[in-house]
GROMACS .gro file of C-alpha atoms in nm:
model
  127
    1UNK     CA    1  12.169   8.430   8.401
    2UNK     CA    2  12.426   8.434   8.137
    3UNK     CA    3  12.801   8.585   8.158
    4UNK     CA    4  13.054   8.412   8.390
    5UNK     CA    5  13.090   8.376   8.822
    6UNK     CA    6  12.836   8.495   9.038
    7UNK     CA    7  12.693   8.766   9.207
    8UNK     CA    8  12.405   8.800   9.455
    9UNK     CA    9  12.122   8.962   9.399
   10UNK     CA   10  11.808   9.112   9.585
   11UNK     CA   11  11.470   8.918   9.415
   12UNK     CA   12  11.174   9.106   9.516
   13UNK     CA   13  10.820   8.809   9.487
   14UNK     CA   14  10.491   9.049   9.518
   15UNK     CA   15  10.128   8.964   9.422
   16UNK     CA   16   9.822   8.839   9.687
   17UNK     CA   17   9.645   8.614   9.867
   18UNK     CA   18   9.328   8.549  10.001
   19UNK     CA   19   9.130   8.241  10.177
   20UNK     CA   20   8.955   8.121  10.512
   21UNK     CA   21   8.968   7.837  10.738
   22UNK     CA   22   8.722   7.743  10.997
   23UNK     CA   23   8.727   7.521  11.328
   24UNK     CA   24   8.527   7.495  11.612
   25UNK     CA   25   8.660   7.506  11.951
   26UNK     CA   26   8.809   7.169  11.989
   27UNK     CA   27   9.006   7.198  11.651
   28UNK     CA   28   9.284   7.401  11.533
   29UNK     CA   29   9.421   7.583  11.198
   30UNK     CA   30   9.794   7.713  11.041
   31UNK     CA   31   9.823   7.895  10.735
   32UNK     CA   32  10.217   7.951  10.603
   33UNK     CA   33  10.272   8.114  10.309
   34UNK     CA   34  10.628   8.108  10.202
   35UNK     CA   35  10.856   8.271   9.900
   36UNK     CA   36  11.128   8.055   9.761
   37UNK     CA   37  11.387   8.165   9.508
   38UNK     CA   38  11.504   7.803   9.365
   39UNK     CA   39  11.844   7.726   9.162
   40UNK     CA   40  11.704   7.434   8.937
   41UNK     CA   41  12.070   7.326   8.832
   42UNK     CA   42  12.201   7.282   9.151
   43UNK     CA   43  11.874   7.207   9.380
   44UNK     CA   44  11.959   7.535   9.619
   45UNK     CA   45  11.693   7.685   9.767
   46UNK     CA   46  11.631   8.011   9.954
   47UNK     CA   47  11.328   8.107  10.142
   48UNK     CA   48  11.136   8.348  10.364
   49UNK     CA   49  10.817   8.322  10.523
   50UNK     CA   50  10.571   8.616  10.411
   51UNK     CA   51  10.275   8.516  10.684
   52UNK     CA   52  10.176   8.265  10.953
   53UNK     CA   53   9.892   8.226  11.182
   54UNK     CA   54   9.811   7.927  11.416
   55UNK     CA   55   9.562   7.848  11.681
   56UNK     CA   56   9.217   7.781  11.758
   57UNK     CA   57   8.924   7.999  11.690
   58UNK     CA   58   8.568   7.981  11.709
   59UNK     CA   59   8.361   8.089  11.388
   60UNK     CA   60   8.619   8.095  11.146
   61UNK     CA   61   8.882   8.277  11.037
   62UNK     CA   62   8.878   8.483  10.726
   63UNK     CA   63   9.159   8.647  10.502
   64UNK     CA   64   9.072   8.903  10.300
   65UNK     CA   65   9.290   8.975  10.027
   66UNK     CA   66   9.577   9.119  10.122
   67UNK     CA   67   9.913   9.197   9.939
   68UNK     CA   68  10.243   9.077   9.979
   69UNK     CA   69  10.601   9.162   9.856
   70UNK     CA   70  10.917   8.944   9.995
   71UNK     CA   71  11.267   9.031   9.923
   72UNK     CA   72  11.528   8.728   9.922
   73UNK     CA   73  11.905   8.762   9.851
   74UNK     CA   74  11.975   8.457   9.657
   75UNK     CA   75  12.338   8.400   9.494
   76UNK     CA   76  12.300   8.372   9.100
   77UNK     CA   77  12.541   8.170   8.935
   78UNK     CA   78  12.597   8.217   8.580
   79UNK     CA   79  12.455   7.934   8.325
   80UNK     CA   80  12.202   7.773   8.619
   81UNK     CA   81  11.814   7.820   8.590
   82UNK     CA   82  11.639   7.968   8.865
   83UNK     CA   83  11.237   7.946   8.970
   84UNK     CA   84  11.090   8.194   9.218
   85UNK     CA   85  10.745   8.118   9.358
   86UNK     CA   86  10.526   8.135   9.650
   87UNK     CA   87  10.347   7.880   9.822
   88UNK     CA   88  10.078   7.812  10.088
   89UNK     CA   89  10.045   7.562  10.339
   90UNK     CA   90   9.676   7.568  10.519
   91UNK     CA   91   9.520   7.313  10.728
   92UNK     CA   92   9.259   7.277  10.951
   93UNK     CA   93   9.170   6.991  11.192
   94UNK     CA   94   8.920   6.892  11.494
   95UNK     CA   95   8.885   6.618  11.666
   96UNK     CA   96   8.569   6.434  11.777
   97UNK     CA   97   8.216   6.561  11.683
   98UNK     CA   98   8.327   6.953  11.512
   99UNK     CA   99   8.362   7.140  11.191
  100UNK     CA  100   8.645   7.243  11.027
  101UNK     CA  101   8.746   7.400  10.676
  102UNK     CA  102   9.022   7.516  10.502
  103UNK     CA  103   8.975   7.723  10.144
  104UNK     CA  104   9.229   7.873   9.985
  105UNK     CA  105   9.069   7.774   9.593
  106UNK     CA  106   8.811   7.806   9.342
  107UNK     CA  107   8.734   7.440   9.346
  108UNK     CA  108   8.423   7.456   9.576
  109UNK     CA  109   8.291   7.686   9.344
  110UNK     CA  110   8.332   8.075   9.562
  111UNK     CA  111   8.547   8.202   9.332
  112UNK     CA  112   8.453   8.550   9.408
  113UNK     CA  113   8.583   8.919   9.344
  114UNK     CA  114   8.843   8.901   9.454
  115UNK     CA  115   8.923   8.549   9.362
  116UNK     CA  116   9.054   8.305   9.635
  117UNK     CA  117   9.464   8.170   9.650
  118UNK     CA  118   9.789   8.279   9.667
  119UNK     CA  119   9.895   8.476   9.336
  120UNK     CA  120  10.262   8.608   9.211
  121UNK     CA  121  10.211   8.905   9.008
  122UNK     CA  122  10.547   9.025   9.004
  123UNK     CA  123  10.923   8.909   9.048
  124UNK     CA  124  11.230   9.164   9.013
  125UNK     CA  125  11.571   9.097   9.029
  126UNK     CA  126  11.803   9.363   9.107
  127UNK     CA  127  12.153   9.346   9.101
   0.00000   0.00000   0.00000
């Protein structure tokens, strides 16, 4: 942002996701996907959760790609860089003798139509 003060402004973070995790009975799962709006000069950060889920569920639990678009209201300050971004946090766990699975990537090789992750196709700011 260039010019002098600062002013807040409404910075819309759209695009999709897509993943699964698995447990069996005696294991649980959390997926969190978050959008952050970060001023790299100063190290402020907003952020607003887009999606969670928790629990415990038996066969699996699959995402199918679904859209997302998160509005924060970050103040800009003139001069400072800024990064917006999402992010995901999945996990899946058991305990004793169980399964459990957590993909949210290509790296096992199912990188499908559409393709697996969380994805930012579009960030607008609008003052």
């Amino acid at each position: 942002m260039t010019g002098n003060g600062s002013q807040t402004a409404d910075v819309t973070i759209s695009g999709d996701w897509q993943g699964r995790v698995l447990t069996t009975p005696s294991g649980s799962i959390e997926v969190i996907i978050t959008a952050f709006v970060e001023n790299q000069t100063t190290g402020a950060v907003w952020e607003s959760q887009i999606h969670q889920n928790s629990g415990s569920f038996i066969d699996g639990y699959v995402y199918n790609m679904s859209s997302y678009s998160e509005t924060l209201s970050p103040e800009l300050n003139a001069g400072d860089t800024y990064r917006a971004y999402a992010q995901i946090h999945a996990f899946a766990s058991v305990g004793g003798l169980a399964d459990a699975a957590c993909d949210f990537g290509p790296g096992d090789g199912d990188n499908g139509n559409p393709k697996q992750g969380l994805y930012v196709d579009d960030v607008e700011i609008e003052f």
